[in-house]
Coordinates of C-alpha atoms and ligand atoms in Angstrom, one line a residue:
M1 CA -2.7 -3.8 1.3
K2 CA -4.7 -6.0 -1.0
K3 CA -8.2 -4.9 -1.1
F4 CA -11.4 -6.9 -1.0
W5 CA -13.8 -4.8 -3.0
L6 CA -16.9 -6.1 -1.4
F7 CA -15.7 -5.6 2.1
C8 CA -14.3 -2.2 1.3
F9 CA -17.5 -0.9 -0.1
L10 CA -19.6 -2.3 2.7
S11 CA -17.5 -0.7 5.3
S12 CA -16.8 2.6 3.5
C13 CA -20.1 4.0 4.8
I14 CA -18.8 4.3 8.3
L15 CA -15.4 5.4 7.4
T16 CA -15.7 9.0 6.3
H17 CA -13.2 10.7 8.6
A18 CA -11.9 13.8 7.1
Q19 CA -8.2 14.0 6.5
R20 CA -6.0 15.8 8.9
D21 CA -4.2 18.3 6.6
N22 CA -0.6 17.7 7.5
S23 CA 1.0 19.6 4.6
F24 CA 2.3 22.3 7.0
P25 CA 3.0 20.4 10.2
V26 CA 3.5 22.3 13.5
I27 CA 4.6 19.2 15.4
D28 CA 6.5 16.0 14.6
V29 CA 5.8 12.9 16.7
L30 CA 9.0 11.1 17.5
H31 CA 7.8 8.2 19.4
Y32 CA 4.6 6.6 20.7
T33 CA 4.3 4.3 23.7
F34 CA 0.8 2.8 23.7
N35 CA -0.2 1.0 27.0
L36 CA -3.4 -0.9 26.3
Q37 CA -5.6 -3.0 28.6
L38 CA -7.8 -5.6 27.0
N39 CA -10.3 -7.9 28.8
D40 CA -12.7 -10.7 28.2
E41 CA -15.7 -9.2 30.0
N42 CA -16.5 -6.4 27.6
N43 CA -15.1 -4.5 24.6
N44 CA -13.9 -1.6 26.7
I45 CA -10.2 -0.9 26.3
K46 CA -8.2 1.3 28.6
G47 CA -5.3 3.2 27.1
E48 CA -2.4 5.4 28.2
A49 CA -0.4 6.8 25.4
I50 CA 3.0 8.5 26.1
I51 CA 3.9 10.5 23.0
S52 CA 7.2 12.3 22.4
I53 CA 6.5 15.4 20.3
K54 CA 8.9 17.8 18.8
F55 CA 7.6 21.3 18.2
L56 CA 8.4 22.8 14.8
Q57 CA 6.7 26.1 15.8
T58 CA 5.9 27.9 19.0
I59 CA 2.1 27.4 19.2
P60 CA -0.3 27.7 22.1
S61 CA -2.1 24.5 21.3
F62 CA -2.1 21.5 18.9
D63 CA -4.3 18.6 17.9
L64 CA -3.9 14.9 18.1
D65 CA -6.4 12.7 16.3
M66 CA -8.8 10.6 18.3
V67 CA -12.4 9.6 17.8
K68 CA -14.6 10.8 20.7
K69 CA -17.3 8.6 22.2
N70 CA -20.5 9.3 20.3
S71 CA -24.2 8.6 20.8
S72 CA -23.8 5.0 19.8
G73 CA -21.6 4.5 22.9
R74 CA -18.5 3.8 20.8
G75 CA -15.4 5.9 20.7
M76 CA -13.0 7.1 23.4
I77 CA -13.3 9.4 26.4
V78 CA -10.0 11.2 27.3
T79 CA -9.7 11.4 31.1
G80 CA -6.5 13.4 31.3
V81 CA -3.6 14.9 29.5
K82 CA -0.2 15.6 31.0
E83 CA 2.7 17.6 29.6
N84 CA 6.0 16.3 31.0
N85 CA 4.0 14.7 33.8
S86 CA 2.1 17.9 34.7
P87 CA -1.7 18.0 33.9
V88 CA -2.5 20.4 31.1
S89 CA -5.9 21.7 29.7
F90 CA -7.4 19.9 26.8
L91 CA -10.6 19.9 24.8
Q92 CA -11.9 16.7 23.3
E93 CA -13.6 17.3 19.9
V94 CA -15.4 14.8 17.7
E95 CA -12.2 13.7 15.9
T96 CA -9.4 15.4 17.8
I97 CA -7.9 16.2 21.2
H98 CA -7.1 19.9 21.3
I99 CA -4.2 20.2 23.8
Y100 CA -3.0 23.5 25.3
S101 CA 0.8 23.5 25.4
T102 CA 3.6 25.6 26.9
A103 CA 6.2 24.3 24.5
K104 CA 8.4 26.4 22.2
A105 CA 9.7 25.7 18.8
G106 CA 12.5 23.2 19.0
D107 CA 11.3 21.6 22.3
T108 CA 10.7 17.9 22.6
V109 CA 7.9 17.2 25.1
L110 CA 6.3 14.1 26.5
Y111 CA 2.5 14.0 26.5
T112 CA 0.6 11.4 28.4
I113 CA -3.0 10.8 27.2
S114 CA -5.3 8.7 29.4
Y115 CA -8.4 7.3 27.7
A116 CA -10.9 4.5 27.6
G117 CA -13.9 3.3 25.6
I118 CA -15.1 0.9 23.0
P119 CA -13.3 1.3 19.7
A120 CA -15.8 2.5 17.0
D121 CA -13.4 0.9 14.4
G122 CA -9.7 0.4 13.9
L123 CA -9.3 -2.2 16.6
I124 CA -11.6 -5.1 15.6
I125 CA -12.8 -7.0 18.6
D126 CA -14.7 -10.0 17.3
K127 CA -14.9 -13.7 17.4
N128 CA -12.8 -15.5 14.8
K129 CA -14.1 -18.2 12.5
Y130 CA -13.7 -20.8 15.2
G131 CA -15.7 -18.8 17.7
H132 CA -12.7 -17.5 19.7
R133 CA -12.5 -13.9 20.9
T134 CA -9.8 -11.9 19.1
F135 CA -8.5 -8.3 18.9
F136 CA -6.9 -7.1 15.7
G137 CA -5.8 -3.7 14.7
D138 CA -6.9 -2.7 11.2
N139 CA -5.9 0.9 10.7
W140 CA -5.8 1.6 6.9
P141 CA -6.3 4.3 5.8
N142 CA -6.8 6.6 8.9
R143 CA -8.8 4.4 11.3
A144 CA -6.0 4.2 13.9
H145 CA -7.3 7.2 15.8
N146 CA -10.4 5.1 16.8
W147 CA -8.2 3.4 19.3
L148 CA -4.9 5.3 19.4
P149 CA -4.3 9.0 20.0
C150 CA -2.0 9.9 17.1
I151 CA -1.3 12.0 14.0
D152 CA -3.3 9.8 11.7
N153 CA -1.5 10.7 8.5
P154 CA 1.2 8.8 6.7
S155 CA 3.4 11.9 6.6
D156 CA 4.2 11.8 10.3
K157 CA 6.2 8.6 11.1
A158 CA 7.5 7.6 14.5
S159 CA 8.9 4.6 16.4
V160 CA 6.4 2.7 18.6
D161 CA 6.1 0.6 21.7
F162 CA 3.0 -1.4 22.4
I163 CA 2.6 -2.6 26.0
V164 CA -0.5 -4.8 26.1
T165 CA -2.1 -6.2 29.2
A166 CA -4.6 -9.0 28.3
P167 CA -6.0 -12.2 29.8
E168 CA -3.1 -14.7 29.9
H169 CA -4.6 -17.1 27.3
Y170 CA -4.0 -14.5 24.5
Q171 CA -0.8 -14.3 22.6
V172 CA 0.0 -10.8 21.4
V173 CA 1.8 -9.9 18.2
S174 CA 2.9 -6.5 17.1
N175 CA 5.5 -4.5 15.2
G176 CA 9.1 -4.9 16.0
L177 CA 10.6 -7.3 18.5
Q178 CA 9.0 -8.6 21.7
V179 CA 11.0 -7.2 24.6
E180 CA 9.0 -8.6 27.5
E181 CA 6.3 -11.1 28.3
N182 CA 5.3 -11.2 31.9
N183 CA 2.6 -13.0 33.9
L184 CA 0.5 -10.6 36.1
P185 CA -1.9 -11.4 39.0
N186 CA -5.5 -12.5 38.2
H187 CA -4.5 -14.5 35.1
F188 CA -3.4 -11.4 33.1
K189 CA -0.2 -11.2 31.0
L190 CA 1.8 -8.2 29.9
T191 CA 3.4 -8.3 26.4
H192 CA 5.7 -5.6 25.3
W193 CA 6.7 -5.1 21.6
R194 CA 9.1 -2.4 20.5
E195 CA 9.7 -1.1 16.9
T196 CA 12.7 1.3 16.8
V197 CA 12.2 2.1 13.1
D198 CA 9.9 5.0 12.2
L199 CA 6.5 3.8 10.9
P200 CA 3.4 5.5 9.6
V201 CA 0.5 5.0 12.0
K202 CA -1.5 3.1 9.4
V203 CA 0.8 0.1 9.8
M204 CA 1.1 0.2 13.6
V205 CA -0.8 -2.8 15.0
I206 CA -1.5 -5.4 17.6
G207 CA -3.1 -8.7 17.3
A208 CA -4.3 -10.7 20.4
A209 CA -5.7 -14.2 19.9
D210 CA -5.0 -17.8 20.6
F211 CA -2.3 -18.5 18.1
A212 CA 0.0 -21.3 17.1
V213 CA 3.4 -19.8 16.2
N214 CA 6.1 -21.3 14.0
R215 CA 9.5 -19.9 13.0
A216 CA 9.5 -20.9 9.3
G217 CA 13.2 -19.9 8.9
D218 CA 15.6 -17.1 8.8
V219 CA 16.6 -14.9 5.9
D220 CA 19.7 -12.8 6.2
G221 CA 19.3 -13.0 10.0
I222 CA 15.6 -11.9 9.9
P223 CA 13.4 -14.5 11.6
V224 CA 10.2 -15.3 9.6
Y225 CA 7.3 -16.4 11.7
S226 CA 3.8 -17.8 10.9
W227 CA 1.1 -16.9 13.5
V228 CA -2.1 -18.8 12.7
Y229 CA -5.2 -20.0 14.5
P230 CA -4.4 -23.3 16.3
E231 CA -7.1 -25.0 14.3
D232 CA -5.3 -24.1 11.0
K233 CA -1.9 -24.9 12.4
D234 CA -0.6 -27.5 9.9
Q235 CA -1.9 -25.9 6.7
G236 CA -1.2 -22.4 8.0
F237 CA 2.4 -23.1 8.9
H238 CA 2.9 -24.6 5.4
D239 CA 1.2 -21.7 3.5
Y240 CA 2.6 -18.7 5.4
G241 CA 6.1 -20.4 5.5
M242 CA 6.3 -19.4 1.8
A243 CA 7.2 -15.9 3.0
K244 CA 10.8 -17.0 3.7
D245 CA 11.2 -17.9 0.0
I246 CA 9.9 -14.5 -1.1
L247 CA 12.0 -12.2 1.1
P248 CA 15.4 -12.9 -0.6
F249 CA 14.1 -11.6 -4.0
F250 CA 13.3 -8.2 -2.5
I251 CA 16.4 -7.9 -0.3
K252 CA 18.5 -8.7 -3.4
N253 CA 16.7 -6.3 -5.7
L254 CA 15.6 -3.4 -3.4
G255 CA 18.0 -3.3 -0.5
P256 CA 18.0 -4.5 3.2
Y257 CA 14.7 -5.4 4.9
A258 CA 14.0 -2.5 7.3
Y259 CA 12.7 -4.5 10.3
R260 CA 14.1 -7.2 12.7
K261 CA 11.5 -9.9 12.1
L262 CA 8.6 -10.8 9.8
A263 CA 5.4 -12.3 11.1
N264 CA 2.7 -13.4 8.8
V265 CA -0.5 -13.4 10.8
Q266 CA -4.0 -14.9 10.3
S267 CA -6.4 -12.3 11.4
K268 CA -9.8 -10.5 11.1
T269 CA -8.5 -7.8 8.8
Q270 CA -11.2 -6.6 6.4
F271 CA -8.6 -6.6 3.6
G272 CA -7.2 -9.5 1.8
G273 CA -3.9 -8.6 3.4
M274 CA -2.8 -5.6 5.4
E275 CA 0.9 -4.9 5.3
N276 CA 1.4 -3.8 9.0
A277 CA 5.1 -3.3 9.4
S278 CA 6.9 -6.7 10.2
A279 CA 3.5 -8.1 11.3
I280 CA 1.4 -8.6 8.1
F281 CA -2.2 -9.5 8.7
Y282 CA -4.1 -11.7 6.3
Y283 CA -7.8 -12.5 6.0
E284 CA -9.0 -15.6 7.9
N285 CA -9.5 -17.8 4.9
S286 CA -6.1 -17.0 3.4
V287 CA -4.9 -20.3 4.8
G288 CA -5.6 -22.7 1.9
D289 CA -6.1 -19.9 -0.6
R290 CA -4.6 -21.0 -3.9
K291 CA -3.8 -17.4 -4.7
L292 CA -2.0 -16.9 -1.5
E293 CA 1.5 -16.6 -3.0
A294 CA 0.7 -13.4 -4.9
L295 CA -0.9 -12.0 -1.8
L296 CA 2.1 -12.8 0.4
V297 CA 4.4 -11.2 -2.3
H298 CA 2.3 -8.1 -2.4
E299 CA 2.3 -7.6 1.3
I300 CA 6.0 -8.3 1.7
A301 CA 6.8 -5.8 -1.1
H302 CA 4.9 -3.2 1.0
Q303 CA 7.5 -3.6 3.7
W304 CA 9.8 -1.6 1.4
F305 CA 7.2 0.5 -0.4
G306 CA 4.5 2.0 1.9
N307 CA 6.0 1.0 5.2
S308 CA 9.6 2.0 4.9
A309 CA 9.5 4.4 1.9
T310 CA 6.1 5.9 2.6
E311 CA 4.0 8.1 0.4
A312 CA 4.0 11.7 1.6
G313 CA 0.2 12.0 1.4
W314 CA -2.8 9.9 0.3
Q315 CA -2.8 11.3 -3.2
H316 CA 0.6 9.6 -3.7
V317 CA -0.7 6.2 -2.5
W318 CA 0.3 4.6 -5.8
L319 CA 3.9 4.8 -4.5
S320 CA 2.7 2.1 -2.1
E321 CA 0.0 0.1 -4.0
G322 CA 1.3 0.5 -7.5
F323 CA 4.8 -0.5 -6.4
A324 CA 3.5 -3.5 -4.4
T325 CA 1.4 -4.5 -7.5
Y326 CA 4.4 -4.3 -9.9
M327 CA 6.9 -5.8 -7.5
T328 CA 4.5 -8.8 -7.3
H329 CA 4.5 -9.0 -11.1
L330 CA 8.3 -8.9 -11.1
Y331 CA 8.6 -11.6 -8.5
L332 CA 6.3 -13.9 -10.4
E333 CA 7.9 -13.1 -13.7
N334 CA 11.3 -14.0 -12.2
K335 CA 9.8 -17.3 -10.8
Y336 CA 7.5 -18.4 -13.6
G337 CA 8.6 -16.5 -16.7
A338 CA 7.6 -13.7 -19.0
D339 CA 4.2 -15.2 -19.9
T340 CA 3.1 -14.8 -16.3
L341 CA 4.0 -11.1 -16.4
Q342 CA 2.2 -10.6 -19.7
K343 CA -0.9 -12.3 -18.4
R344 CA -1.1 -10.3 -15.3
L345 CA -0.4 -7.0 -17.2
Q346 CA -3.2 -7.9 -19.6
Q347 CA -5.6 -8.5 -16.7
D348 CA -4.6 -5.2 -15.1
R349 CA -4.9 -3.3 -18.3
D350 CA -8.5 -4.5 -18.7
S351 CA -9.3 -3.4 -15.1
V352 CA -7.7 0.1 -15.7
I353 CA -9.7 0.5 -18.9
A354 CA -12.9 -0.5 -17.2
F355 CA -12.3 1.7 -14.2
S356 CA -11.6 4.8 -16.5
K357 CA -15.1 4.4 -17.9
K358 CA -16.6 4.6 -14.4
K359 CA -14.3 7.3 -12.9
F360 CA -12.1 9.4 -15.1
T361 CA -9.3 10.6 -12.7
P362 CA -5.6 10.6 -12.7
V363 CA -3.5 8.2 -10.6
V364 CA -2.3 11.1 -8.4
D365 CA -5.8 12.1 -7.3
S366 CA -5.8 15.2 -5.0
S367 CA -9.6 15.4 -5.2
V368 CA -10.1 12.7 -2.6
T369 CA -9.9 14.5 0.8
S370 CA -12.0 12.1 2.9
N371 CA -13.0 8.5 2.8
F372 CA -9.7 7.3 1.4
F373 CA -11.3 3.9 0.6
Q374 CA -12.1 5.6 -2.7
L375 CA -8.3 5.4 -3.5
L376 CA -8.4 1.6 -3.3
N377 CA -9.0 1.6 -7.1
A378 CA -7.5 0.3 -10.3
N379 CA -5.6 3.5 -10.7
S380 CA -3.7 3.3 -7.5
Y381 CA -2.9 -0.4 -7.9
K382 CA -3.0 -1.5 -11.5
K383 CA -2.3 1.7 -13.4
G384 CA 0.4 2.5 -10.9
G385 CA 1.9 -0.9 -11.6
W386 CA 1.5 -0.3 -15.4
V387 CA 3.4 3.0 -15.1
L388 CA 6.3 1.3 -13.5
H389 CA 6.2 -1.3 -16.3
M390 CA 6.3 1.3 -19.0
L391 CA 9.1 3.1 -17.1
R392 CA 11.1 -0.1 -17.0
R393 CA 10.6 -0.6 -20.8
K394 CA 11.5 3.1 -21.4
L395 CA 14.7 3.0 -19.3
G396 CA 15.8 -0.7 -19.7
N397 CA 16.1 -3.2 -16.9
A398 CA 19.5 -2.2 -15.6
I399 CA 18.6 1.5 -15.2
F400 CA 15.1 0.8 -14.0
W401 CA 16.4 -1.4 -11.1
M402 CA 19.2 1.0 -10.3
G403 CA 16.7 3.8 -10.0
I404 CA 14.3 1.8 -7.9
K405 CA 17.2 0.8 -5.6
N406 CA 18.3 4.4 -5.4
Y407 CA 14.8 5.6 -4.6
Y408 CA 14.5 3.0 -1.8
A409 CA 18.0 3.9 -0.4
Q410 CA 17.1 7.6 -0.4
Y411 CA 13.6 7.3 1.1
A412 CA 13.8 4.3 3.4
G413 CA 12.4 5.4 6.8
K414 CA 11.1 8.6 5.2
N415 CA 8.3 10.0 3.0
A416 CA 8.3 10.6 -0.7
A417 CA 6.0 12.3 -3.2
T418 CA 5.6 11.4 -6.8
D419 CA 8.0 14.1 -7.9
D420 CA 10.7 12.8 -5.5
F421 CA 10.5 9.4 -7.3
R422 CA 10.7 11.1 -10.7
K423 CA 13.8 13.0 -9.7
I424 CA 15.5 9.8 -8.6
M425 CA 14.6 8.1 -11.9
E426 CA 15.8 11.1 -13.9
A427 CA 19.1 11.1 -12.0
A428 CA 19.5 7.3 -12.7
S429 CA 18.7 7.6 -16.4
G430 CA 19.9 11.0 -17.3
Q431 CA 16.5 11.5 -19.0
D432 CA 13.9 14.2 -18.5
L433 CA 10.8 12.3 -17.3
Q434 CA 8.6 15.2 -16.7
S435 CA 6.2 14.6 -19.6
F436 CA 6.1 10.8 -18.9
F437 CA 5.1 11.4 -15.3
Q438 CA 2.7 14.1 -16.3
Q439 CA 0.8 12.1 -18.9
W440 CA 0.6 8.8 -17.0
L441 CA 0.2 9.9 -13.4
F442 CA -1.2 13.4 -13.4
T443 CA -3.5 13.1 -16.4
A444 CA -6.7 11.1 -16.5
G445 CA -7.1 8.4 -19.1
H446 CA -4.8 6.6 -21.5
P447 CA -4.4 6.4 -25.2
V448 CA -7.5 5.3 -27.0
L449 CA -6.4 4.4 -30.5
K450 CA -8.1 4.1 -33.8
I451 CA -5.7 2.3 -36.0
S452 CA -6.5 1.9 -39.7
W453 CA -4.5 0.5 -42.5
K454 CA -4.6 0.1 -46.3
Y455 CA -2.4 -1.9 -48.6
D456 CA -1.2 -0.4 -51.8
K457 CA -0.6 -3.3 -54.2
A458 CA 1.1 -1.1 -56.8
K459 CA 3.5 0.6 -54.4
K460 CA 3.9 -2.6 -52.4
S461 CA 3.5 -0.8 -49.1
V462 CA 1.1 -0.7 -46.2
F463 CA -0.2 2.7 -45.1
I464 CA -1.1 2.9 -41.4
T465 CA -2.9 5.7 -39.6
I466 CA -2.9 5.9 -35.8
E467 CA -5.4 8.3 -34.3
Q468 CA -5.5 9.2 -30.6
T469 CA -9.2 9.7 -29.7
Q470 CA -8.8 10.5 -26.0
P471 CA -9.0 14.1 -24.8
V472 CA -5.3 14.7 -24.2
V473 CA -2.7 13.6 -26.7
F474 CA -0.1 11.2 -25.3
Q475 CA 3.5 10.4 -26.4
F476 CA 4.5 6.8 -26.4
P477 CA 6.3 4.1 -28.4
L478 CA 3.9 1.7 -30.1
Q479 CA 5.1 -1.7 -31.3
M480 CA 3.2 -3.3 -34.1
A481 CA 3.3 -6.9 -35.4
I482 CA 2.6 -7.0 -39.1
Q483 CA 1.8 -10.5 -40.2
S484 CA 1.9 -11.4 -43.8
A485 CA 2.5 -14.4 -46.0
S486 CA 6.3 -13.8 -45.6
G487 CA 6.1 -13.9 -41.8
E488 CA 5.8 -11.5 -38.9
M489 CA 7.5 -8.2 -38.8
L490 CA 7.9 -6.2 -35.6
Q491 CA 8.2 -2.4 -35.8
T492 CA 8.1 0.3 -33.2
F493 CA 6.8 3.7 -33.9
S494 CA 7.1 6.9 -31.9
V495 CA 3.6 8.3 -31.5
K496 CA 3.5 12.0 -30.6
E497 CA 0.7 13.6 -32.4
K498 CA -3.1 13.2 -32.5
T499 CA -2.7 11.5 -35.9
T500 CA 0.4 9.6 -36.9
A501 CA 0.7 8.2 -40.5
I502 CA 3.3 5.6 -41.4
D503 CA 4.2 4.0 -44.7
I504 CA 5.9 0.5 -44.6
P505 CA 7.2 -1.3 -47.6
L506 CA 5.7 -4.8 -47.7
A507 CA 5.8 -7.4 -50.5
T508 CA 2.4 -8.8 -49.8
K509 CA -0.8 -7.6 -48.2
P510 CA -0.8 -8.0 -44.4
L511 CA -2.9 -10.8 -43.0
K512 CA -3.2 -9.1 -39.7
I513 CA -1.8 -6.0 -37.9
L514 CA -1.6 -6.3 -34.2
P515 CA -0.7 -3.3 -31.9
D516 CA 1.5 -3.9 -28.8
P517 CA 2.0 -7.7 -29.2
N518 CA 4.3 -7.9 -26.2
I519 CA 2.0 -6.0 -23.8
N520 CA 4.1 -3.0 -23.1
L521 CA 1.6 -0.1 -23.5
L522 CA -1.4 0.8 -21.4
F523 CA -3.9 1.6 -24.1
E524 CA -7.1 0.5 -25.8
G525 CA -7.7 0.5 -29.5
I526 CA -9.4 -0.9 -32.5
V527 CA -7.7 -1.9 -35.7
G528 CA -9.4 -2.0 -39.1
E529 CA -8.5 -2.3 -42.7
V530 CA -9.7 0.5 -45.0
K531 CA -11.1 -1.1 -48.1
Ligands
ZN601 ZN1 -1.3 -3.2 -1.0

């Protein structure tokens, strides 16, 4: 997802659901079938979810996540729960459905949850910019359980069917492939989409609106569609059609695309873009946005990282956002050249530095246990991206890409934690990356350097001192450009201590000493001559 800071902050006040702790799961959802009825008279939805659950332990009861109707009149009322078609007892709590079960460890059981209500969030029912009524799922981070009973945590992935009954003027888009579209009595229509690949709930979605749909082209047998408001048809088809030119870069460099179509959808998402698996939602005014290319690339990169290879928990969200950020840089570097990469890295570095002065936390931040909107920050996106950049420079292009490919091959369809990624990169490179990961991802801050130099005319050498002033000492290579009358000299130093002193022979006094001229280190610093 690409965040819109303003929107995120405005909505964060109502989005404080506590996290389901799924680190020791007792059940594993294998499949969801969500039957949903939408109408034009009011915002009530009616749902029947058929959920296939495998029991990992023998337990007398378990919880599904679902927001109960509250005093505002929003939320869902569960009217019945069946276990393999027989009614069972349940208790609806504020955020969960507590279900009494007869299942034993190893059993796979079908549960049918019947419910209805006005979604408090998660399914956005609202007029679009042209005044037409629309329904758009917008689940990130854990807002799905406002309209879908589920395990609302990225660690439990499942395949999904959405069977949507809506007034016939709507076109319905969702994950996977459309397997049925059928007219019903009274001007209703049933649309059935099926995704057979396991997804985290955060990227399961429906969109129902009046759409114009275009097949922009096919890439490796994957049809690429543009779904836009009919009023934006011409420009929208043109703008979203760019997706077909982006897909080949990732297929070539990362591995096969995991899904059987890609739809790029104009929507009411509160984010700039939301990477819903094979049905990416973009903000309404994305059509005509001059920065749309980078947004499309970011969301398409998520189809690999976040959707297919999914973070094991929210604290590892950089495996999704940091990857999408850096993959966007790499795509644009490949298309427009190294200057573009450097410019973007510089901008990101400025954001990371500014963010560290507001909130001094590591990228892998286990302290956030509710309101995961807090994780939509410069650490998850830009520092995460920077870590990948420094890893690429440390390992070299060939090993970096091999490691990334291996990581994707190993975790496609599954979940990974930061250590899983480290182990794959260690295997690819033969290097111990423990301290690299520890300092850049599990330690707050970055090198803050005080660099001073003095030229000794008699000895014809320049004496440089690099002092690390941040709380924890980092280890990193630092390239310096030393400009003098005889030209520019590039030298790389291994910085390991709080203070590093270097003596460099130099015929004339430096005109300027510039640290990291090629933008390969996440740091801040000042350089001064000692007179
Ligand atoms: Zn993203």
